mmCIF file with all atom_site columns, C-alpha atoms in Angstrom:
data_model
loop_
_atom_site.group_PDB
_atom_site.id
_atom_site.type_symbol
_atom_site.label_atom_id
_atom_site.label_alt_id
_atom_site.label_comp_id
_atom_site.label_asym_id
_atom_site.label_entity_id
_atom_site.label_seq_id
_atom_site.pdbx_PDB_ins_code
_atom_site.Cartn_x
_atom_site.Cartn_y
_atom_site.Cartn_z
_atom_site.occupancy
_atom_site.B_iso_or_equiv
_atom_site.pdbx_formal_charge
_atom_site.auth_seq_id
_atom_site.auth_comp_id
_atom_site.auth_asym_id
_atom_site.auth_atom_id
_atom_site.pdbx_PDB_model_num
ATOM 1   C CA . UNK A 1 1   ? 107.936 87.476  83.036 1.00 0.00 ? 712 UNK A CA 1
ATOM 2   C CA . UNK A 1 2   ? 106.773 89.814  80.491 1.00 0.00 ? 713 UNK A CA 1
ATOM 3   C CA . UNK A 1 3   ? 106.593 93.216  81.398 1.00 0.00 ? 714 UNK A CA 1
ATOM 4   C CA . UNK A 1 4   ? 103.272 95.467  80.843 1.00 0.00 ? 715 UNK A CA 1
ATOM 5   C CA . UNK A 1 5   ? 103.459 98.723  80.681 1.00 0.00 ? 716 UNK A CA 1
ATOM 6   C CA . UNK A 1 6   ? 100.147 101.249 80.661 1.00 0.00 ? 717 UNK A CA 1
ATOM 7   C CA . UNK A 1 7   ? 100.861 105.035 80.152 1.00 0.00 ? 718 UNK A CA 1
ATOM 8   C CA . UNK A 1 8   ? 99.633  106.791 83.758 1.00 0.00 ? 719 UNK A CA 1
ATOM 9   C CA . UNK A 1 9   ? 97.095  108.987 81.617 1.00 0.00 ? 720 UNK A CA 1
ATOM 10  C CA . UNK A 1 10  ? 95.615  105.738 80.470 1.00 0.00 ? 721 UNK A CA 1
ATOM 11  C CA . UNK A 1 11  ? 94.900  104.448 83.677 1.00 0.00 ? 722 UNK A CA 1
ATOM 12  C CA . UNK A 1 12  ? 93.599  107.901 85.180 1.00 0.00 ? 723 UNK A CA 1
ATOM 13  C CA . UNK A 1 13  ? 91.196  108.008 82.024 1.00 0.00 ? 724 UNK A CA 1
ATOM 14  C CA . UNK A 1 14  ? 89.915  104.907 82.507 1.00 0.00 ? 725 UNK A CA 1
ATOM 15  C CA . UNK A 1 15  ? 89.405  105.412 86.536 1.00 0.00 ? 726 UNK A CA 1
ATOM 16  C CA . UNK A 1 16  ? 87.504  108.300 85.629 1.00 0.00 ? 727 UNK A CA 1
ATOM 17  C CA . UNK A 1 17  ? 84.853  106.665 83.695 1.00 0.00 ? 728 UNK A CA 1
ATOM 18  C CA . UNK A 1 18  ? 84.275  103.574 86.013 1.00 0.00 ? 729 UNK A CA 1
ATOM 19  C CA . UNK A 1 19  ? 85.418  100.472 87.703 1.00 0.00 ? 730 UNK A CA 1
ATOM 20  C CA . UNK A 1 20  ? 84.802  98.394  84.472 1.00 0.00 ? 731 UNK A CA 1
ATOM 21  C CA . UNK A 1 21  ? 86.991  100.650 82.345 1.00 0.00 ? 732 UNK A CA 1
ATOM 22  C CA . UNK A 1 22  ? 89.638  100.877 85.250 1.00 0.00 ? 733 UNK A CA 1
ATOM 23  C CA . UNK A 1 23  ? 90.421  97.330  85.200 1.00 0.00 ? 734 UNK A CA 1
ATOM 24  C CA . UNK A 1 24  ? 89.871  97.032  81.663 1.00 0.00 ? 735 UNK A CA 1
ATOM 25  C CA . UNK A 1 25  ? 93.095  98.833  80.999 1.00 0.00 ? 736 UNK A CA 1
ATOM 26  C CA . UNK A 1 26  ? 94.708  96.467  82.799 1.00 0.00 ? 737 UNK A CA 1
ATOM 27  C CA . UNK A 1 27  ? 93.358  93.238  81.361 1.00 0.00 ? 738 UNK A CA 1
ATOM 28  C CA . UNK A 1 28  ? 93.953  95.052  77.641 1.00 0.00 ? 739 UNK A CA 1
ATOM 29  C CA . UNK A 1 29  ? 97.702  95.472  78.265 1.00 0.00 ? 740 UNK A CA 1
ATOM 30  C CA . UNK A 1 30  ? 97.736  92.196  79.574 1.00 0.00 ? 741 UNK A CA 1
ATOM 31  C CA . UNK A 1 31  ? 95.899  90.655  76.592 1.00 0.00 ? 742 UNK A CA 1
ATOM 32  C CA . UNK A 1 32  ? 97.861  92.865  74.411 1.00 0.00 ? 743 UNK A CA 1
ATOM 33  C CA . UNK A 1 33  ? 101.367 91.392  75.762 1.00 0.00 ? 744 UNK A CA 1
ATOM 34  C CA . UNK A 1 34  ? 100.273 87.643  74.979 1.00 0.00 ? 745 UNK A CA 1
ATOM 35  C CA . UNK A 1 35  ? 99.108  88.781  72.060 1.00 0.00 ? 746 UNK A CA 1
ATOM 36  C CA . UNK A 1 36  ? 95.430  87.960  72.770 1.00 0.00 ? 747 UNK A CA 1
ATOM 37  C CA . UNK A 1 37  ? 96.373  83.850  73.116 1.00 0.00 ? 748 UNK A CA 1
ATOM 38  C CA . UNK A 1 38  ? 96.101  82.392  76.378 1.00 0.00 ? 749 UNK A CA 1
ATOM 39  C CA . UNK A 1 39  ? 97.898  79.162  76.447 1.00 0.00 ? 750 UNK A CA 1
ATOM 40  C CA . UNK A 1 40  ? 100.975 77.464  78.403 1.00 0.00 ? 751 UNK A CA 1
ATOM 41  C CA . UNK A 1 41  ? 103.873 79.255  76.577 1.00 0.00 ? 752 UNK A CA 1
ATOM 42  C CA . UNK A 1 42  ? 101.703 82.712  77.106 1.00 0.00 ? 753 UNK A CA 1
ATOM 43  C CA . UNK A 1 43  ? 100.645 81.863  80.926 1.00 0.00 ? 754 UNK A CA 1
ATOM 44  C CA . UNK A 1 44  ? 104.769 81.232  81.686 1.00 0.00 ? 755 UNK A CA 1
ATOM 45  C CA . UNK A 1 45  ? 105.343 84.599  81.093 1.00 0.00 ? 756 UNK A CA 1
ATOM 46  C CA . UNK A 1 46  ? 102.633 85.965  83.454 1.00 0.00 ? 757 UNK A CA 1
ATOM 47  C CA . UNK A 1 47  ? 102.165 86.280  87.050 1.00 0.00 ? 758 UNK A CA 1
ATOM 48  C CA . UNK A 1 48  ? 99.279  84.474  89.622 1.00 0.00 ? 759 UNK A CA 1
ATOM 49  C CA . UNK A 1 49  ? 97.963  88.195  90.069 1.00 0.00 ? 760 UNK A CA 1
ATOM 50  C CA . UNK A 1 50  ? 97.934  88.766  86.138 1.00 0.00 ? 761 UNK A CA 1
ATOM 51  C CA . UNK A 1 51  ? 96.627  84.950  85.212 1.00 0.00 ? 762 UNK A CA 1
ATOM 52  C CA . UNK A 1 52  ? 94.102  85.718  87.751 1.00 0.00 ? 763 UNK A CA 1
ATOM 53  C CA . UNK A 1 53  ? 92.687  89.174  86.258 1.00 0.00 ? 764 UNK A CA 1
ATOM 54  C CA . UNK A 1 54  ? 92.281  87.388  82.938 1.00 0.00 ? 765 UNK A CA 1
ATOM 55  C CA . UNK A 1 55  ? 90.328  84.711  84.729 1.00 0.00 ? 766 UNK A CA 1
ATOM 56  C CA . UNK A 1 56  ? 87.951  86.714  86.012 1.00 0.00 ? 767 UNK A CA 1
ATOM 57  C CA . UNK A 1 57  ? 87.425  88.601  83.132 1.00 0.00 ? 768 UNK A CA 1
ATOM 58  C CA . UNK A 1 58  ? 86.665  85.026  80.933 1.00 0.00 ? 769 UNK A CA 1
ATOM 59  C CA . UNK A 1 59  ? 84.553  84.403  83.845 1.00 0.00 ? 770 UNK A CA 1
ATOM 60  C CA . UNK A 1 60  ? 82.481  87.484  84.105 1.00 0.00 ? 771 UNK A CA 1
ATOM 61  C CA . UNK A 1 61  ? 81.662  87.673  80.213 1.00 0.00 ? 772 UNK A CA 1
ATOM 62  C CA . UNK A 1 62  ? 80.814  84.214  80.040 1.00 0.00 ? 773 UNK A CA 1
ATOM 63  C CA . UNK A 1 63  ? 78.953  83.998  82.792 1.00 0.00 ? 774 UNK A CA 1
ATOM 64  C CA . UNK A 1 64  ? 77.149  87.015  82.032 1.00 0.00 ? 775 UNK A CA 1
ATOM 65  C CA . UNK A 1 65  ? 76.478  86.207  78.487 1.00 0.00 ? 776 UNK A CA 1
ATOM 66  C CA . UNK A 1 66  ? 75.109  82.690  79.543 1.00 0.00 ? 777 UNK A CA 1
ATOM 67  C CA . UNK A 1 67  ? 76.101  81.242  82.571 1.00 0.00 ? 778 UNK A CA 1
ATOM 68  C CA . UNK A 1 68  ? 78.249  78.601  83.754 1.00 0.00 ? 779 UNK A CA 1
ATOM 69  C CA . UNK A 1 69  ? 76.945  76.113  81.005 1.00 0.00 ? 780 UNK A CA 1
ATOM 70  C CA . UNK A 1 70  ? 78.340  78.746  78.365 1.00 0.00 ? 781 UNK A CA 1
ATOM 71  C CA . UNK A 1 71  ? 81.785  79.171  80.640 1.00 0.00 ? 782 UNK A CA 1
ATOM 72  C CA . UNK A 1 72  ? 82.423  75.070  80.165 1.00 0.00 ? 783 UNK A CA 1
ATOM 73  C CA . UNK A 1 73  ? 81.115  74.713  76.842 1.00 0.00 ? 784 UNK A CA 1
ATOM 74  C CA . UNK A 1 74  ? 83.389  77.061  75.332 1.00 0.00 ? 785 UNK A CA 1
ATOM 75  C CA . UNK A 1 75  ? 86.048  75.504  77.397 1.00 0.00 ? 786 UNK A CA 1
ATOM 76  C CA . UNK A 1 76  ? 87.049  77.881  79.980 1.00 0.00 ? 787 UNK A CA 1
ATOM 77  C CA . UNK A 1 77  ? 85.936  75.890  82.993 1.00 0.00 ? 788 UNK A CA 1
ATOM 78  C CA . UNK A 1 78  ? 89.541  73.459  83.425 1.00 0.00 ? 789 UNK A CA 1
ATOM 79  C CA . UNK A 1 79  ? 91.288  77.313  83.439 1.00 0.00 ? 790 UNK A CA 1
ATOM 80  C CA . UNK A 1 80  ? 88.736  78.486  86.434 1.00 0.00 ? 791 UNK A CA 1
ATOM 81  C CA . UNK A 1 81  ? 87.700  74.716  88.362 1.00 0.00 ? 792 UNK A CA 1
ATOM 82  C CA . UNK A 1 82  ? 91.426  73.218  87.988 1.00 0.00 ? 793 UNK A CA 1
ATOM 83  C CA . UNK A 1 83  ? 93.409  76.095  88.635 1.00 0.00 ? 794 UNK A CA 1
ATOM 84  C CA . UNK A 1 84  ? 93.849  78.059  92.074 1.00 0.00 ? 795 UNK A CA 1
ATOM 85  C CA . UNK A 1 85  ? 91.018  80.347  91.156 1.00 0.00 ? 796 UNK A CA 1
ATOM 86  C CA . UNK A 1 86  ? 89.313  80.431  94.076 1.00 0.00 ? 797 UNK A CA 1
ATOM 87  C CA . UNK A 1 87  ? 92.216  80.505  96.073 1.00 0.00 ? 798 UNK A CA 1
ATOM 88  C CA . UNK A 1 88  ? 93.303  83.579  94.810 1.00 0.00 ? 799 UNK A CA 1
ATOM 89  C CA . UNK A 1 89  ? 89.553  85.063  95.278 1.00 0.00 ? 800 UNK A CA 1
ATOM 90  C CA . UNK A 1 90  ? 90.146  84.533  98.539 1.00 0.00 ? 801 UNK A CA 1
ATOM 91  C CA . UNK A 1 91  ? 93.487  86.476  98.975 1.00 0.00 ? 802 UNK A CA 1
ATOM 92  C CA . UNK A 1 92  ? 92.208  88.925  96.805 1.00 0.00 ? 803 UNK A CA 1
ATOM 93  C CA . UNK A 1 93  ? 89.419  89.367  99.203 1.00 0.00 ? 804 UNK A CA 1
ATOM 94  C CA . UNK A 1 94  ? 86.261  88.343  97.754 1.00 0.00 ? 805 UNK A CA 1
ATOM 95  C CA . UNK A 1 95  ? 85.634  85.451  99.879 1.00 0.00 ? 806 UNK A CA 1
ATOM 96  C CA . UNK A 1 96  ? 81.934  85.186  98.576 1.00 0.00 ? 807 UNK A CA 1
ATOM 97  C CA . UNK A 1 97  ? 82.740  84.433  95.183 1.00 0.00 ? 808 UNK A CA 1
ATOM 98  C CA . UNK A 1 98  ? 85.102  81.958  96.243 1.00 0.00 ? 809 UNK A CA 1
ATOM 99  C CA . UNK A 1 99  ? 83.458  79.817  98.041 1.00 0.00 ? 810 UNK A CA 1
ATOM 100 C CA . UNK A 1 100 ? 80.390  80.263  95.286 1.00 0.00 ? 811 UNK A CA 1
ATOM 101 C CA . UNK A 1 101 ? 83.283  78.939  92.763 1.00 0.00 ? 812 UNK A CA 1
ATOM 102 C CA . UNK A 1 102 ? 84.447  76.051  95.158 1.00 0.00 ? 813 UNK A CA 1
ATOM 103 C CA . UNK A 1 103 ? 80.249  74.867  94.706 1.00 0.00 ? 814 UNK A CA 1
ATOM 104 C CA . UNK A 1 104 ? 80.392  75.343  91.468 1.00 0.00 ? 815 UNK A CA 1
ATOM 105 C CA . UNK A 1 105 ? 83.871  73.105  90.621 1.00 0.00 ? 816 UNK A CA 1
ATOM 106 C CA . UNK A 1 106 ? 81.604  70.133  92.124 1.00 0.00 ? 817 UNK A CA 1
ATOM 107 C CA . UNK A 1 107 ? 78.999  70.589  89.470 1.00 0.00 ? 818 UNK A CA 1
ATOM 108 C CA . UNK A 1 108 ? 81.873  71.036  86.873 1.00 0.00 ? 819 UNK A CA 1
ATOM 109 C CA . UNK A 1 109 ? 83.588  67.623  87.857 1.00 0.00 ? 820 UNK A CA 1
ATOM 110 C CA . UNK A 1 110 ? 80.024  66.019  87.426 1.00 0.00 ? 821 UNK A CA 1
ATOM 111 C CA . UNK A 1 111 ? 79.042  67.233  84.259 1.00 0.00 ? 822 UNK A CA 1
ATOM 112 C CA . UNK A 1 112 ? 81.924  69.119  82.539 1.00 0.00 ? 823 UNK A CA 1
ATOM 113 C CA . UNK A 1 113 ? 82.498  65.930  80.178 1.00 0.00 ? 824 UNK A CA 1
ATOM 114 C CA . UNK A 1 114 ? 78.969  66.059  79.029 1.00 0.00 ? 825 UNK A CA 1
ATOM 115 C CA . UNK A 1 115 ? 78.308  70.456  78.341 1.00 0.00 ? 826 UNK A CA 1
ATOM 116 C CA . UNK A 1 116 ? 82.166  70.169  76.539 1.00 0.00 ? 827 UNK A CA 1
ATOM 117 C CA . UNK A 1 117 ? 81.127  67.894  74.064 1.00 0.00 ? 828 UNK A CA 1
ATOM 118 C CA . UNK A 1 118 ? 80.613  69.224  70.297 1.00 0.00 ? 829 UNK A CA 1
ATOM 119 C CA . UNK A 1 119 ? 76.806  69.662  70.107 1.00 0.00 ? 830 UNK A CA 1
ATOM 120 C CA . UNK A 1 120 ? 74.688  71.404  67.623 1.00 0.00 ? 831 UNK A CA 1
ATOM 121 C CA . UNK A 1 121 ? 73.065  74.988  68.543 1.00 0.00 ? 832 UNK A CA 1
ATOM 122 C CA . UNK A 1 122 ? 69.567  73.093  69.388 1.00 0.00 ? 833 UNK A CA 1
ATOM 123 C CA . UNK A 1 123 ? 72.089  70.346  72.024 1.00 0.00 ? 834 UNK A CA 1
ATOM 124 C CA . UNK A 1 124 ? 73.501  73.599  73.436 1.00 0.00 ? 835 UNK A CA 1
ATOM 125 C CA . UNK A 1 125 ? 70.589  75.084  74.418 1.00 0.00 ? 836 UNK A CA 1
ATOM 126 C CA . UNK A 1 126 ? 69.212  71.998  75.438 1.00 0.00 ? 837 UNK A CA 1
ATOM 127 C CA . UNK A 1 127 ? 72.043  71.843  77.889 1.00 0.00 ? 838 UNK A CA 1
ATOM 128 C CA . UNK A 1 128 ? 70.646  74.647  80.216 1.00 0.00 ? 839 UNK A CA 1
ATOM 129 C CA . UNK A 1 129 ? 67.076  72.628  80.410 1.00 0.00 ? 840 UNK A CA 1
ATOM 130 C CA . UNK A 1 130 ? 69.008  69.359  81.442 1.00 0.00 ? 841 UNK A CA 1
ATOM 131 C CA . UNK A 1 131 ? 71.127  71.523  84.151 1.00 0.00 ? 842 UNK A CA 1
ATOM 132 C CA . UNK A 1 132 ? 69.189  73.628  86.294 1.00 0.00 ? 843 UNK A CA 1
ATOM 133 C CA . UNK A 1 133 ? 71.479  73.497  89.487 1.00 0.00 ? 844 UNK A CA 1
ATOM 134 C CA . UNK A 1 134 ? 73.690  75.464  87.616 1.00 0.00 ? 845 UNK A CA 1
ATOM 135 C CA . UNK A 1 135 ? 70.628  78.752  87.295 1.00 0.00 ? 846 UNK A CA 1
ATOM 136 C CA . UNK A 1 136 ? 71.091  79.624  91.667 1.00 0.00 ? 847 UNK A CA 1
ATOM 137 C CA . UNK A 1 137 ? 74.686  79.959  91.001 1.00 0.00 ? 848 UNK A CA 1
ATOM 138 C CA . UNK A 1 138 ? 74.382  81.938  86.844 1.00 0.00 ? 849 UNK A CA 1
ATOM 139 C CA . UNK A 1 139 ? 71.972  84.021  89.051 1.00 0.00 ? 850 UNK A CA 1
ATOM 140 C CA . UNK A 1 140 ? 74.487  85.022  91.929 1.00 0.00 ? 851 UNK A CA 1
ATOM 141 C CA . UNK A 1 141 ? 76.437  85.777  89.730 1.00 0.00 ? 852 UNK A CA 1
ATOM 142 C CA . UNK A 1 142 ? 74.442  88.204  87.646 1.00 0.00 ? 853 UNK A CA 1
ATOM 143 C CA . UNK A 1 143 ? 73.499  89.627  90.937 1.00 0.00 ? 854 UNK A CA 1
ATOM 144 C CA . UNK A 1 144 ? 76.813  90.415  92.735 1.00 0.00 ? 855 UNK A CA 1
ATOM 145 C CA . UNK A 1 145 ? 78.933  90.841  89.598 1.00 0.00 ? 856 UNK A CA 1
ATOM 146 C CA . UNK A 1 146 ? 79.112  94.415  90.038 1.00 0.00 ? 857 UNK A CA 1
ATOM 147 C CA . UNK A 1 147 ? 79.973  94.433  93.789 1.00 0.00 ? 858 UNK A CA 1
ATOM 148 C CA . UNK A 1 148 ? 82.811  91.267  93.132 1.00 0.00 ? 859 UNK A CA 1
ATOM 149 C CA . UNK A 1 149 ? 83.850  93.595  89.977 1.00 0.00 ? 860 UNK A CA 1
ATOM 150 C CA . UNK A 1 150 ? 84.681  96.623  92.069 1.00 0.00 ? 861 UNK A CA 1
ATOM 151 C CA . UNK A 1 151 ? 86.648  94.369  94.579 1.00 0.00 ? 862 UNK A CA 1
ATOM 152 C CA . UNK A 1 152 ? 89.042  93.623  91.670 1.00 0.00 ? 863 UNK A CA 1
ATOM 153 C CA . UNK A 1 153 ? 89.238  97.165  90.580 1.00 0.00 ? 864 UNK A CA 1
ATOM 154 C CA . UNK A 1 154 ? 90.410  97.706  94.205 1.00 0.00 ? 865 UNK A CA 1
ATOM 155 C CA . UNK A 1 155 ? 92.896  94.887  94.343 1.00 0.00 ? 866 UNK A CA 1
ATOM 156 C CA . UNK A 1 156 ? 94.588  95.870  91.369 1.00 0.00 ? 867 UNK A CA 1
ATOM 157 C CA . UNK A 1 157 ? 94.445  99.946  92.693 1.00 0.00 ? 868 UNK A CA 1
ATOM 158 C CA . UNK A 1 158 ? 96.222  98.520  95.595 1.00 0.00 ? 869 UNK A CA 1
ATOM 159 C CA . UNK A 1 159 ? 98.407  96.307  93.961 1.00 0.00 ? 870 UNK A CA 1
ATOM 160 C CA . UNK A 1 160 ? 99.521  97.960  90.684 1.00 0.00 ? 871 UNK A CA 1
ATOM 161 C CA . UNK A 1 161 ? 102.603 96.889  90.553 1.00 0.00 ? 872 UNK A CA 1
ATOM 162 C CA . UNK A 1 162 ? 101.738 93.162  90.687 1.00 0.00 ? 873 UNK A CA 1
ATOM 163 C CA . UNK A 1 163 ? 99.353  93.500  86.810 1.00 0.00 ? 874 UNK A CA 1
ATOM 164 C CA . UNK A 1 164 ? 101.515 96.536  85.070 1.00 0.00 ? 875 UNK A CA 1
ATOM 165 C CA . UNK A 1 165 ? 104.343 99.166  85.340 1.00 0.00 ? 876 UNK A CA 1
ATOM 166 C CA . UNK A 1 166 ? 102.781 102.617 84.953 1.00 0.00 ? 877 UNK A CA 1
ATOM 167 C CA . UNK A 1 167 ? 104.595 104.594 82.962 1.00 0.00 ? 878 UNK A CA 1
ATOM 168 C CA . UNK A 1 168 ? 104.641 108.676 83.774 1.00 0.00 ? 879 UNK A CA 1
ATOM 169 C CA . UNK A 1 169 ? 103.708 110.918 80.756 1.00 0.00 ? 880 UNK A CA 1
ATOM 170 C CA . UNK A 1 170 ? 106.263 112.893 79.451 1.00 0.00 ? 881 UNK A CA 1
#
């Protein structure tokens, strides 16, 4: 396991400001330790808790830029739909969002094959006219992204020593 390290003024600066910036410091450091590539050789060196932060994070910019649709297209929905995801939501505490992601893994095994194909800009958009039982679950998330974001940011308060060692300024 790699170890990430975040200077203790780092992480009080960014709890100051808000929730997003608090667990942004953690998701930088550990983006900054695989050197910003997620794959198998980089995901061996991290742990559920850590894997799991960077999850959410794909999940909650992709989503929020355009949905689910977006999230598979770009190829991010085997990392959240085959992996223990939801699982970990659930440990984590945020039961709601993981039984919305449990609902959402059986639209992903219906259609994934069809919104990962290459496709023009014009076949892209076209996607989100086609797939319309994705919009109930885009919009639940837009609407309790903030509330499932601050249940992270506690998590990882709680549990600091599962994303980073925090290292005391000198």
């Amino acid at each position: 396991m790699k170890e990430i390290t975040i200077s203790e003024q780092a992480v009080m600066d960014a709890a100051q400001k808000d929730m997003d910036a608090f667990v942004g410091v953690f998701i930088d450091a550990i983006d900054e330790a695989i050197g910003g590539q997620l794959n198998a050789q980089t995901m061996a060196s991290l742990n559920a808790d850590q894997l799991t932060l960077l999850a959410y994070r794909i999940l909650r910019d992709e989503v929020m830029d355009g949905g689910f649709v977006q999230l598979i297209h770009n190829g991010y929905g085997g990392f959240i739909f085959r992996n223990p995801f939801a699982k970990m939501m659930r440990l984590w505490g945020i039961d709601e969002l993981a039984k919305m992601i449990n609902k959402v893994r059986k639209l992903y095994t219906a259609y994934h094959e069809e919104i990962e194909r290459d496709c023009t800009d014009e076949e892209f958009m076209a996607l989100f006219e086609r797939m319309p039982q994705f919009d109930d679950f885009d919009d639940e998330f837009v609407e309790n992204e903030e509330q499932w974001t601050a249940a992270v940011a506690y998590y990882v308060d709680e549990h600091v020593d599962r994303f980073a060692k925090i290292l005391k300024d000198e």
